[in-house]
Short mmCIF file of C-alpha atoms and ligand atoms in Angstrom, two decimals:
data_model
loop_
_atom_site.label_atom_id
_atom_site.label_comp_id
_atom_site.label_asym_id
_atom_site.label_seq_id
_atom_site.Cartn_x
_atom_site.Cartn_y
_atom_site.Cartn_z
CA MET A 649 -21.14 -2.45 -19.15
CA ILE A 650 -21.00 0.70 -21.29
CA ALA A 651 -17.99 0.75 -23.62
CA PRO A 652 -15.17 2.69 -21.93
CA GLU A 653 -12.32 4.61 -23.52
CA VAL A 654 -9.25 2.38 -23.85
CA PRO A 655 -5.79 3.74 -24.74
CA PRO A 656 -4.37 2.53 -28.08
CA PRO A 657 -2.25 -0.63 -28.13
CA ASP A 658 1.54 -0.55 -28.37
CA GLU A 659 3.74 -2.93 -30.34
CA ILE A 660 3.62 -5.49 -27.52
CA THR A 661 -0.14 -5.51 -27.02
CA LEU A 662 -1.29 -4.96 -30.63
CA PRO A 663 -1.86 -8.67 -31.54
CA TRP A 664 -3.90 -9.16 -28.36
CA TRP A 665 -6.16 -6.21 -29.14
CA GLU A 666 -6.46 -7.10 -32.83
CA ALA A 667 -7.80 -10.56 -31.86
CA THR A 668 -10.48 -8.94 -29.72
CA ARG A 669 -12.00 -7.56 -32.94
CA GLU A 670 -12.91 -11.19 -33.73
CA HIS A 671 -13.87 -11.92 -30.11
CA ARG A 672 -10.84 -14.13 -29.62
CA LEU A 673 -9.09 -13.96 -26.22
CA LEU A 674 -5.36 -14.49 -26.66
CA VAL A 675 -2.98 -15.71 -24.00
CA GLN A 676 0.70 -14.99 -24.47
CA THR A 677 2.56 -18.31 -24.40
CA CYS A 678 6.31 -18.88 -24.23
CA ALA A 679 7.86 -21.00 -26.99
CA GLY A 680 10.77 -21.75 -24.66
CA CYS A 681 9.12 -22.93 -21.43
CA SER A 682 5.39 -23.12 -22.34
CA GLY A 683 4.65 -20.62 -19.58
CA THR A 684 1.63 -18.32 -19.98
CA GLN A 685 1.26 -14.69 -18.95
CA HIS A 686 -1.15 -11.75 -19.00
CA PRO A 687 -1.05 -8.91 -19.81
CA PRO A 688 1.32 -9.34 -22.77
CA ARG A 689 4.96 -8.49 -22.21
CA ALA A 690 8.17 -8.25 -24.24
CA LEU A 691 9.77 -11.13 -22.30
CA CYS A 692 8.57 -14.32 -20.62
CA VAL A 693 8.28 -13.73 -16.86
CA HIS A 694 8.97 -17.42 -16.25
CA CYS A 695 12.23 -17.89 -18.20
CA GLY A 696 13.17 -14.55 -19.72
CA SER A 697 12.82 -15.74 -23.32
CA ASP A 698 11.61 -13.34 -26.00
CA HIS A 699 10.24 -16.20 -28.11
CA LEU A 700 6.63 -15.51 -27.30
CA ASP A 701 3.62 -16.90 -29.16
CA TRP A 702 -0.12 -16.57 -28.75
CA SER A 703 -2.70 -19.20 -27.95
CA THR A 704 -6.45 -18.73 -27.97
CA SER A 705 -8.22 -19.17 -24.65
CA ALA A 706 -11.20 -21.50 -24.48
CA GLY A 707 -12.87 -18.77 -22.40
CA ALA A 708 -13.49 -20.81 -19.25
CA GLY A 709 -12.35 -19.65 -15.83
CA VAL A 710 -13.17 -19.31 -12.15
CA VAL A 711 -13.61 -16.27 -9.93
CA ASP A 712 -10.42 -15.79 -7.91
CA SER A 713 -11.93 -12.82 -6.09
CA PHE A 714 -14.33 -9.95 -6.71
CA THR A 715 -15.61 -6.69 -5.28
CA VAL A 716 -18.83 -4.78 -5.80
CA VAL A 717 -17.94 -1.14 -6.47
CA HIS A 718 -20.45 1.27 -4.95
CA ARG A 719 -18.72 4.57 -5.62
CA ALA A 720 -17.69 5.37 -9.18
CA PRO A 721 -14.11 6.42 -9.96
CA ARG A 722 -15.35 8.22 -13.11
CA PRO A 723 -18.59 10.18 -13.49
CA GLU A 724 -19.75 8.17 -16.53
CA LEU A 725 -19.81 4.87 -14.62
CA ASP A 726 -23.08 3.68 -13.07
CA VAL A 727 -22.71 1.87 -9.75
CA PRO A 728 -22.91 -0.77 -8.48
CA TYR A 729 -20.84 -3.08 -10.68
CA VAL A 730 -18.68 -6.12 -10.06
CA ILE A 731 -14.89 -6.03 -10.57
CA ALA A 732 -13.14 -9.41 -10.44
CA ARG A 733 -9.97 -11.36 -10.88
CA VAL A 734 -10.81 -14.33 -13.11
CA ARG A 735 -8.36 -17.22 -13.36
CA LEU A 736 -8.53 -18.74 -16.86
CA ALA A 737 -8.13 -22.47 -17.37
CA GLU A 738 -4.95 -21.56 -19.28
CA GLY A 739 -3.47 -20.34 -15.99
CA VAL A 740 -3.41 -16.55 -16.26
CA ILE A 741 -5.46 -14.09 -14.23
CA LEU A 742 -7.45 -11.25 -15.87
CA LEU A 743 -8.93 -8.20 -14.26
CA THR A 744 -12.47 -7.98 -15.59
CA ARG A 745 -16.15 -7.42 -14.87
CA LEU A 746 -18.67 -10.05 -13.79
CA GLU A 747 -22.07 -9.69 -15.43
CA GLY A 748 -25.21 -11.69 -16.16
CA GLN A 749 -26.64 -12.14 -12.68
CA PRO A 750 -27.48 -9.96 -9.65
CA GLN A 751 -24.32 -8.79 -7.86
CA GLU A 752 -25.26 -10.46 -4.56
CA GLU A 753 -25.27 -13.90 -6.20
CA TRP A 754 -21.55 -13.97 -6.98
CA SER A 755 -19.19 -16.13 -4.91
CA ILE A 756 -15.48 -16.80 -5.02
CA ASP A 757 -14.62 -19.93 -7.03
CA ASP A 758 -17.76 -19.60 -9.22
CA PRO A 759 -17.12 -20.99 -12.73
CA VAL A 760 -17.44 -18.32 -15.42
CA ARG A 761 -17.53 -18.03 -19.18
CA LEU A 762 -16.14 -15.38 -21.52
CA THR A 763 -18.28 -12.80 -23.29
CA TRP A 764 -17.44 -9.45 -24.90
CA VAL A 765 -18.20 -5.73 -24.62
CA ASP A 766 -17.61 -4.04 -27.97
CA LEU A 767 -15.66 -0.79 -27.98
CA ASP A 768 -16.48 2.11 -30.31
CA ASP A 769 -13.23 1.60 -32.25
CA GLY A 770 -13.98 -2.05 -33.15
CA ARG A 771 -11.90 -3.63 -30.41
CA ALA A 772 -13.64 -5.47 -27.57
CA LEU A 773 -13.17 -6.01 -23.84
CA PRO A 774 -13.46 -9.47 -22.30
CA VAL A 775 -15.95 -9.77 -19.43
CA PHE A 776 -17.38 -12.87 -17.78
CA VAL A 777 -20.80 -14.33 -17.00
CA PRO A 778 -21.88 -17.42 -15.03
CA ALA A 779 -20.67 -20.56 -16.81
CA ASP A 780 -24.14 -22.11 -16.85
CA VAL A 781 -25.83 -19.15 -18.60
CA SER A 782 -26.28 -19.72 -22.32
CA MET B 1439 22.70 -5.80 16.33
CA SER B 1440 23.07 -2.13 15.45
CA THR B 1441 23.98 -1.05 11.96
CA GLY B 1442 25.98 1.80 13.47
CA VAL B 1443 23.34 4.29 12.33
CA ALA B 1444 20.68 5.90 14.53
CA ILE B 1445 17.62 8.11 14.28
CA VAL B 1446 18.38 11.26 16.25
CA GLY B 1447 15.47 13.52 15.35
CA ALA B 1448 11.79 13.02 14.55
CA ALA B 1449 8.81 15.34 14.19
CA GLU B 1450 5.40 15.82 12.61
CA SER B 1451 4.35 18.81 10.57
CA ASP B 1452 0.89 20.26 11.19
CA LEU B 1453 -1.72 17.58 10.49
CA GLY B 1454 -5.37 17.42 9.47
CA VAL B 1455 -6.65 20.36 7.41
CA THR B 1456 -3.76 22.80 7.19
CA ASN B 1457 -4.38 25.00 4.12
CA ARG B 1458 -0.61 24.94 3.70
CA SER B 1459 1.55 24.08 0.70
CA ILE B 1460 3.55 20.87 0.39
CA LEU B 1461 6.82 22.77 0.75
CA GLY B 1462 5.47 24.70 3.72
CA LEU B 1463 4.58 21.47 5.50
CA GLN B 1464 7.95 19.94 4.52
CA ALA B 1465 9.71 22.94 6.04
CA GLN B 1466 7.78 22.50 9.29
CA ALA B 1467 8.58 18.79 9.49
CA ILE B 1468 12.26 19.17 8.65
CA GLY B 1469 12.79 22.20 10.86
CA ARG B 1470 11.13 20.54 13.84
CA SER B 1471 12.98 17.23 13.38
CA LEU B 1472 16.35 19.02 13.18
CA ALA B 1473 15.50 21.08 16.28
CA ASP B 1474 14.57 17.83 18.01
CA ALA B 1475 18.04 16.50 17.17
CA GLY B 1476 19.82 19.73 18.08
CA LEU B 1477 21.02 20.14 14.49
CA THR B 1478 20.46 22.72 11.77
CA LEU B 1479 19.86 22.65 8.02
CA ARG B 1480 23.57 23.36 7.50
CA ASP B 1481 24.34 19.95 9.03
CA VAL B 1482 22.25 18.12 6.43
CA ASP B 1483 24.16 16.48 3.59
CA GLY B 1484 21.63 13.81 2.62
CA LEU B 1485 17.94 14.14 1.67
CA ALA B 1486 15.30 11.53 0.89
CA THR B 1487 11.72 12.44 0.07
CA THR B 1488 8.86 11.87 -2.36
CA GLY B 1489 5.64 13.59 -3.28
CA VAL B 1490 7.09 17.07 -3.75
CA SER B 1491 7.35 17.10 -7.53
CA ARG B 1492 8.85 14.97 -10.30
CA PHE B 1493 12.32 15.89 -8.99
CA SER B 1494 11.32 15.54 -5.34
CA ALA B 1495 14.65 15.48 -3.49
CA THR B 1496 16.13 17.98 -5.94
CA GLN B 1497 13.20 20.33 -5.41
CA LEU B 1498 13.57 20.10 -1.66
CA ALA B 1499 17.32 20.67 -1.81
CA ASP B 1500 16.78 23.77 -3.93
CA HIS B 1501 14.08 25.05 -1.59
CA PHE B 1502 16.40 24.79 1.41
CA GLY B 1503 19.50 26.02 -0.40
CA LEU B 1504 21.28 22.68 -0.01
CA GLN B 1505 23.56 20.78 -2.39
CA PRO B 1506 23.40 17.32 -0.81
CA ARG B 1507 26.11 14.68 -1.21
CA TRP B 1508 23.37 12.04 -1.33
CA THR B 1509 19.66 11.99 -2.25
CA ASP B 1510 16.94 9.42 -2.84
CA SER B 1511 13.47 9.86 -4.31
CA THR B 1512 12.61 6.21 -4.88
CA TYR B 1513 8.89 6.22 -5.62
CA ALA B 1514 7.34 3.26 -3.81
CA GLY B 1515 4.20 4.75 -2.27
CA GLY B 1516 3.81 4.45 1.47
CA SER B 1517 6.72 2.04 1.91
CA ALA B 1518 9.33 4.41 0.44
CA PHE B 1519 10.29 5.82 3.82
CA GLU B 1520 11.19 2.45 5.32
CA MET B 1521 13.25 1.87 2.15
CA PHE B 1522 14.89 5.27 2.68
CA VAL B 1523 15.97 4.17 6.17
CA ALA B 1524 17.81 1.23 4.62
CA ARG B 1525 19.45 3.34 1.92
CA ALA B 1526 20.32 6.19 4.30
CA THR B 1527 21.88 3.68 6.70
CA GLN B 1528 24.03 2.34 3.90
CA ALA B 1529 24.99 5.83 2.73
CA ILE B 1530 26.07 6.81 6.24
CA GLN B 1531 27.95 3.51 6.71
CA ALA B 1532 29.72 4.10 3.41
CA GLY B 1533 30.66 7.65 4.34
CA GLN B 1534 28.72 9.20 1.48
CA ALA B 1535 26.60 11.24 3.87
CA GLU B 1536 26.82 12.12 7.55
CA THR B 1537 23.39 13.55 8.36
CA VAL B 1538 20.36 12.41 6.38
CA VAL B 1539 16.82 13.80 6.58
CA ILE B 1540 13.92 11.60 5.43
CA SER B 1541 10.74 13.60 4.99
CA PHE B 1542 7.28 13.68 3.47
CA ALA B 1543 4.33 16.06 3.39
CA SER B 1544 1.01 16.30 1.60
CA ASN B 1545 -1.81 18.80 1.58
CA GLN B 1546 -4.18 16.37 -0.14
CA ARG B 1547 -7.18 17.18 2.06
CA SER B 1548 -6.88 20.96 1.75
CA ALA B 1549 -6.08 20.70 -1.96
CA ARG B 1550 -8.77 18.02 -2.64
CA SER B 1551 -6.18 16.25 -4.79
CA ARG B 1552 -7.11 12.62 -4.02
CA SER B 1553 -9.13 10.73 -6.66
CA LEU B 1554 -10.98 7.43 -6.13
CA GLY B 1555 -9.67 6.08 -9.42
CA GLY B 1556 -6.05 6.86 -8.64
CA VAL B 1557 -3.50 8.29 -11.06
CA VAL B 1558 -3.58 6.51 -14.42
CA GLU B 1559 -0.62 6.70 -16.80
CA ASP B 1560 -1.87 5.97 -20.30
CA HIS B 1561 1.32 4.23 -21.45
CA THR B 1562 1.18 1.50 -18.79
CA PRO B 1563 -0.32 -1.97 -19.30
CA GLU B 1564 -2.74 -1.25 -16.46
CA ALA B 1565 -4.27 1.62 -18.47
CA GLN B 1566 -5.13 -0.82 -21.27
CA PHE B 1567 -6.01 -3.93 -19.30
CA GLU B 1568 -7.38 -2.78 -15.92
CA THR B 1569 -8.51 0.86 -15.77
CA PRO B 1570 -11.21 0.39 -18.48
CA TYR B 1571 -13.16 -1.88 -16.09
CA GLY B 1572 -13.37 0.87 -13.43
CA PRO B 1573 -11.69 -0.53 -10.32
CA LEU B 1574 -11.21 1.95 -7.48
CA PHE B 1575 -7.48 2.41 -7.07
CA PRO B 1576 -6.08 1.22 -4.76
CA LEU B 1577 -9.22 0.32 -2.81
CA SER B 1578 -10.73 -2.34 -5.09
CA TYR B 1579 -7.54 -4.41 -4.99
CA TYR B 1580 -7.51 -4.45 -1.19
CA ALA B 1581 -11.23 -5.23 -1.29
CA MET B 1582 -10.56 -8.29 -3.47
CA ALA B 1583 -7.78 -9.33 -1.08
CA ALA B 1584 -10.21 -9.00 1.83
CA GLN B 1585 -12.92 -10.95 0.01
CA ARG B 1586 -10.46 -13.76 -0.78
CA TYR B 1587 -9.04 -13.72 2.75
CA LEU B 1588 -12.42 -13.98 4.47
CA HIS B 1589 -13.49 -16.70 2.01
CA THR B 1590 -10.33 -18.76 2.41
CA TYR B 1591 -10.03 -18.56 6.19
CA GLY B 1592 -13.67 -18.18 7.20
CA GLY B 1593 -13.23 -14.93 9.10
CA THR B 1594 -16.12 -12.57 9.71
CA ARG B 1595 -16.46 -8.96 8.62
CA GLU B 1596 -16.88 -8.00 12.30
CA ALA B 1597 -13.58 -9.67 13.21
CA LEU B 1598 -11.75 -7.68 10.52
CA ALA B 1599 -13.32 -4.47 11.84
CA GLU B 1600 -11.32 -4.88 15.05
CA VAL B 1601 -8.34 -3.28 13.27
CA ALA B 1602 -10.33 -0.03 12.91
CA VAL B 1603 -11.90 -0.31 16.37
CA ALA B 1604 -8.48 -0.69 18.04
CA ALA B 1605 -6.96 2.15 15.98
CA ARG B 1606 -9.69 4.47 17.21
CA GLU B 1607 -8.96 3.52 20.84
CA TRP B 1608 -5.31 4.52 20.34
CA ALA B 1609 -6.29 7.77 18.58
CA LEU B 1610 -8.40 8.75 21.57
CA LEU B 1611 -5.11 8.78 23.54
CA ASN B 1612 -3.21 10.86 20.95
CA PRO B 1613 -3.88 14.63 20.99
CA ALA B 1614 -2.44 14.94 17.45
CA ALA B 1615 -4.88 12.41 15.99
CA PHE B 1616 -7.57 13.53 13.54
CA ARG B 1617 -10.10 11.44 15.49
CA HIS B 1618 -8.90 12.55 18.94
CA GLY B 1619 -11.80 13.86 20.96
CA THR B 1620 -14.34 11.72 19.13
CA ARG B 1621 -15.53 8.41 20.60
CA SER B 1622 -14.97 4.69 20.47
CA LEU B 1623 -16.05 2.70 17.42
CA THR B 1624 -17.88 -0.63 17.43
CA ALA B 1625 -17.37 -3.43 14.94
CA GLU B 1626 -21.03 -3.04 13.96
CA GLU B 1627 -20.46 0.63 13.09
CA VAL B 1628 -17.50 -0.27 10.88
CA VAL B 1629 -19.42 -3.00 9.06
CA GLY B 1630 -22.52 -0.83 8.77
CA SER B 1631 -20.86 2.31 7.44
CA THR B 1632 -21.09 3.28 3.76
CA MET B 1633 -20.06 0.41 1.49
CA ILE B 1634 -17.39 1.59 -0.95
CA SER B 1635 -15.93 -1.54 -2.57
CA SER B 1636 -17.29 -4.67 -0.94
CA PRO B 1637 -16.55 -6.02 1.59
CA LEU B 1638 -14.76 -2.81 2.65
CA THR B 1639 -16.72 0.16 4.00
CA ALA B 1640 -15.75 3.77 4.58
CA LEU B 1641 -14.54 2.93 8.09
CA ASP B 1642 -12.24 0.18 6.76
CA CYS B 1643 -10.38 2.88 4.82
CA CYS B 1644 -7.65 5.23 5.99
CA LEU B 1645 -8.35 8.92 6.46
CA VAL B 1646 -7.64 11.54 3.83
CA THR B 1647 -5.74 14.31 5.63
CA ASP B 1648 -2.91 16.75 5.20
CA GLY B 1649 0.26 16.15 7.11
CA GLY B 1650 3.80 15.04 7.05
CA GLY B 1651 6.88 14.41 9.07
CA ALA B 1652 10.61 13.95 9.07
CA ILE B 1653 13.33 11.93 10.76
CA VAL B 1654 17.05 12.63 11.01
CA LEU B 1655 19.70 9.91 10.85
CA THR B 1656 23.42 9.97 11.58
CA SER B 1657 26.11 7.59 12.81
CA SER B 1658 25.55 6.04 16.23
CA GLU B 1659 28.90 7.44 17.27
CA ARG B 1660 27.84 11.01 16.47
CA ALA B 1661 24.38 10.33 17.89
CA ARG B 1662 25.84 9.94 21.38
CA ASP B 1663 26.71 13.66 21.43
CA LEU B 1664 23.25 14.86 20.35
CA ARG B 1665 20.22 15.87 22.41
CA LYS B 1666 18.00 12.83 22.39
CA LYS B 1667 18.40 9.15 23.19
CA PRO B 1668 19.57 7.55 19.92
CA VAL B 1669 17.18 5.09 18.29
CA GLU B 1670 19.37 2.52 16.57
CA VAL B 1671 18.56 1.11 13.14
CA LEU B 1672 18.84 -2.63 13.74
CA GLY B 1673 17.44 -4.23 10.61
CA TYR B 1674 15.65 -3.63 7.36
CA GLY B 1675 14.27 -5.53 4.39
CA GLU B 1676 12.06 -4.91 1.39
CA ARG B 1677 10.21 -6.61 -1.45
CA THR B 1678 8.67 -5.19 -4.61
CA THR B 1679 5.97 -7.41 -6.11
CA ASN B 1680 3.53 -5.87 -8.60
CA THR B 1681 1.94 -2.92 -10.29
CA SER B 1682 -0.89 -4.85 -11.94
CA MET B 1683 -3.90 -6.31 -10.15
CA THR B 1684 -3.27 -9.72 -11.72
CA ALA B 1685 0.46 -10.45 -11.17
CA VAL B 1686 0.31 -11.92 -7.67
CA PRO B 1687 -1.19 -15.43 -7.70
CA ASP B 1688 -2.45 -15.44 -4.09
CA LEU B 1689 -4.01 -12.19 -2.87
CA THR B 1690 -3.56 -13.23 0.76
CA VAL B 1691 0.24 -13.60 0.69
CA THR B 1692 2.21 -10.35 0.40
CA GLY B 1693 5.81 -9.30 -0.09
CA ALA B 1694 6.00 -8.57 3.63
CA VAL B 1695 6.91 -12.25 4.06
CA GLY B 1696 10.30 -11.56 2.49
CA SER B 1697 10.81 -8.00 3.76
CA GLY B 1698 10.09 -9.07 7.33
CA ALA B 1699 12.32 -12.14 7.21
CA ASP B 1700 15.21 -10.04 5.92
CA ALA B 1701 14.70 -7.34 8.54
CA PHE B 1702 14.44 -9.77 11.45
CA ALA B 1703 17.50 -11.71 10.28
CA ARG B 1704 19.56 -8.55 9.92
CA ALA B 1705 18.50 -7.35 13.36
CA GLY B 1706 19.02 -10.77 14.95
CA VAL B 1707 15.59 -10.72 16.59
CA THR B 1708 12.28 -12.56 16.13
CA PRO B 1709 8.70 -11.29 15.94
CA ALA B 1710 8.17 -12.36 19.55
CA ASP B 1711 10.86 -9.88 20.66
CA ILE B 1712 9.01 -6.81 19.31
CA ASP B 1713 7.54 -4.56 22.03
CA VAL B 1714 5.56 -2.19 19.81
CA ALA B 1715 4.65 -2.33 16.10
CA GLN B 1716 3.61 0.28 13.52
CA VAL B 1717 2.10 -1.52 10.53
CA TYR B 1718 0.71 0.47 7.61
CA ASP B 1719 -3.09 0.42 7.92
CA SER B 1720 -4.20 1.80 4.57
CA PHE B 1721 -7.18 -0.53 5.02
CA THR B 1722 -8.14 -2.94 7.78
CA ILE B 1723 -7.21 -5.91 5.59
CA THR B 1724 -3.69 -4.54 5.08
CA VAL B 1725 -2.99 -5.06 8.77
CA ALA B 1726 -4.34 -8.62 8.88
CA LEU B 1727 -2.28 -9.66 5.86
CA THR B 1728 0.86 -7.91 7.11
CA LEU B 1729 0.75 -9.33 10.64
CA GLU B 1730 0.64 -12.82 9.15
CA ALA B 1731 3.33 -12.10 6.57
CA LEU B 1732 5.69 -10.72 9.21
CA GLY B 1733 5.19 -13.87 11.29
CA PHE B 1734 3.44 -12.39 14.32
CA CYS B 1735 0.83 -15.12 13.86
CA GLY B 1736 0.22 -17.97 11.45
CA ARG B 1737 -1.44 -17.75 8.05
CA GLY B 1738 -5.19 -17.30 8.41
CA GLU B 1739 -4.88 -16.64 12.15
CA ALA B 1740 -4.72 -12.84 12.29
CA LEU B 1741 -8.38 -12.18 13.04
CA ASP B 1742 -8.44 -14.62 15.93
CA TRP B 1743 -5.07 -13.32 17.11
CA ILE B 1744 -6.18 -9.66 17.29
CA ALA B 1745 -9.52 -10.43 18.93
CA ASP B 1746 -10.04 -9.86 22.67
CA GLY B 1747 -8.16 -6.56 22.77
CA ARG B 1748 -4.64 -7.80 21.98
CA ILE B 1749 -3.84 -4.76 19.77
CA ARG B 1750 -5.78 -2.18 21.81
CA PRO B 1751 -4.29 0.04 24.53
CA GLY B 1752 -3.32 -2.24 27.39
CA GLY B 1753 -3.20 -5.30 25.16
CA ASP B 1754 -0.12 -7.48 24.88
CA PHE B 1755 0.66 -6.44 21.27
CA PRO B 1756 0.53 -2.62 21.07
CA LEU B 1757 -0.10 -1.90 17.37
CA ASN B 1758 -0.41 1.42 15.55
CA THR B 1759 -0.23 3.34 18.80
CA SER B 1760 -0.68 6.74 17.10
CA GLY B 1761 -4.13 5.70 15.91
CA GLY B 1762 -2.69 4.83 12.50
CA GLY B 1763 -3.81 5.87 9.07
CA LEU B 1764 -7.32 4.85 10.11
CA SER B 1765 -7.72 7.36 12.98
CA TYR B 1766 -4.56 9.51 13.41
CA CYS B 1767 -3.69 10.93 10.00
CA HIS B 1768 -3.16 9.75 6.45
CA PRO B 1769 -1.42 12.20 4.15
CA GLY B 1770 -1.32 9.71 1.26
CA GLN B 1771 2.04 8.12 2.05
CA PHE B 1772 2.03 7.16 5.71
CA GLY B 1773 5.45 5.50 5.91
CA VAL B 1774 7.33 8.31 7.60
CA MET B 1775 4.62 8.66 10.24
CA LEU B 1776 5.13 5.00 11.22
CA LEU B 1777 8.81 5.73 11.90
CA ILE B 1778 8.03 8.88 13.90
CA GLU B 1779 5.65 6.98 16.18
CA ALA B 1780 8.15 4.14 16.63
CA VAL B 1781 10.78 6.68 17.69
CA ALA B 1782 8.36 8.35 20.13
CA GLN B 1783 7.60 4.99 21.74
CA LEU B 1784 11.26 3.96 22.03
CA ARG B 1785 12.20 7.31 23.59
CA GLY B 1786 9.34 7.12 26.08
CA GLU B 1787 7.81 10.33 24.68
CA ALA B 1788 4.39 8.96 23.67
CA GLY B 1789 2.39 10.43 26.56
CA ASP B 1790 -0.90 8.73 27.41
CA ARG B 1791 -0.34 6.09 24.73
CA GLN B 1792 3.20 5.19 25.86
CA VAL B 1793 3.96 1.46 25.87
CA PRO B 1794 5.85 0.98 29.16
CA GLY B 1795 9.44 -0.09 28.69
CA ALA B 1796 9.34 -0.36 24.89
CA ARG B 1797 12.86 -1.26 23.71
CA LEU B 1798 12.31 -2.85 20.31
CA ALA B 1799 9.96 -1.48 17.63
CA LEU B 1800 8.96 -2.51 14.14
CA ALA B 1801 7.74 -0.21 11.37
CA HIS B 1802 6.34 -1.71 8.20
CA GLY B 1803 5.33 0.31 5.15
CA THR B 1804 3.14 -0.88 2.28
CA GLY B 1805 2.76 0.99 -1.00
CA GLY B 1806 0.45 0.91 -3.99
CA ILE B 1807 -1.78 -2.15 -4.32
CA LEU B 1808 0.23 -4.37 -1.94
CA SER B 1809 3.00 -3.47 -4.42
CA THR B 1810 5.92 -2.53 -2.22
CA HIS B 1811 6.77 -3.74 1.25
CA ALA B 1812 9.51 -2.50 3.57
CA THR B 1813 10.25 -3.40 7.17
CA VAL B 1814 12.49 -1.61 9.66
CA VAL B 1815 13.47 -2.83 13.14
CA LEU B 1816 14.52 -0.11 15.60
CA GLY B 1817 15.82 -0.36 19.14
CA VAL B 1818 17.17 1.52 22.15
CA GLU B 1819 19.61 0.29 24.77
CA SER B 1820 17.91 -0.82 27.96
ZN1 ZN C 236 9.36 -18.88 -20.81
#
């Protein structure tokens, strides 16, 4: 994946993006109810608390669903590519890309592992590859 | 049970490729729907619309020289118009307005204003966490729902294509349909057409056309003195579930579960009572998920249930009898067109595609990425 333009973080999402500079994937975690959520928010969607902490994901997940995009929404994107919902072991779902193997080999429920696409401004975007690829 | 509010006028604007402005198409739709009701613009004291401008209802009021007692421009994509029916009903019940027009128009095909990536607002979480990956919006979300649905329930791509095949059969009976005068589709053609976002192909996707329409509502009491047979608002319900692609845990279960249950309960009817249904068909998968959510069939059963011609002309569940967004028209927000077709069927005005003896109709709008869901139950006295 070629590094895309990503809008700057706001006060809610800044810690999450800062951690990506060190290739750490944060999951927002509620100090009140231990619930997890993504993307980051100002309040816990489970209990309404604003006592929100961060935990670091181990980077393991499974493919909840995916789609191979054959027509690009922006001229700079080369098709085809694989868009997916990945469910992390920590419970949250991320929208992401699947990489590291031919598109026709992907299946729902495949185990995946975190890797990173570096952005020009030093931040990075989490993407996923097959769990058994080193 | 009636809410005491009825639809008394309904009309389309020009459809297809019109080379007209949004306000020009709105004027056609509103003028024709008021003429249908035997009313004039001076009778209108409530307006609900979207897609005109940032101040949609205000813009429309200004354009027509009105100062309405009630307006609504709730932005909820294609389901907004079923929501407007609920809010207009309540406004009329409460005495805030007497005659409400609900309208929509778009010139998106003439103006080439539709983009595959959708409209991205840089300040939203989606702009930071989703758009950078390049999903088609809304298509890639529906595609992931379809992928998950077929995986979970073991359906085939050909079985899902039946939604598009049946819609085309209905469109062939509707002179106003974009695909009228073409020919039948086969499941193989749908599956074999250009892949856009797998597993959905070009023929799984709604049309991109101009068009619009309007309906007029007033009290049932006043409706008795007007030109056409009143179509009573019997029930309504809605759910709002997500803007992000990651908020809903199960892609195969939509907010239509709640919106439908509320609408049926309010109307005092069950899915089995419905004679004709208009269910937003932005994509083929939308229909499968919505039929299950509304309770017309069990979870995972939709593709078996619609097989063997059940939703085609002559079948025992007439669905999207206009030809739907897939083959009739799709001006970007199809919700008002669902209501117009439901009214035509209940009045017996649907010509070659008329469902004989239709007394009870359902219209269900879906907006965004399975984001908003609104159900309306309509009926006429037998
Ligand atoms: Zn909490």
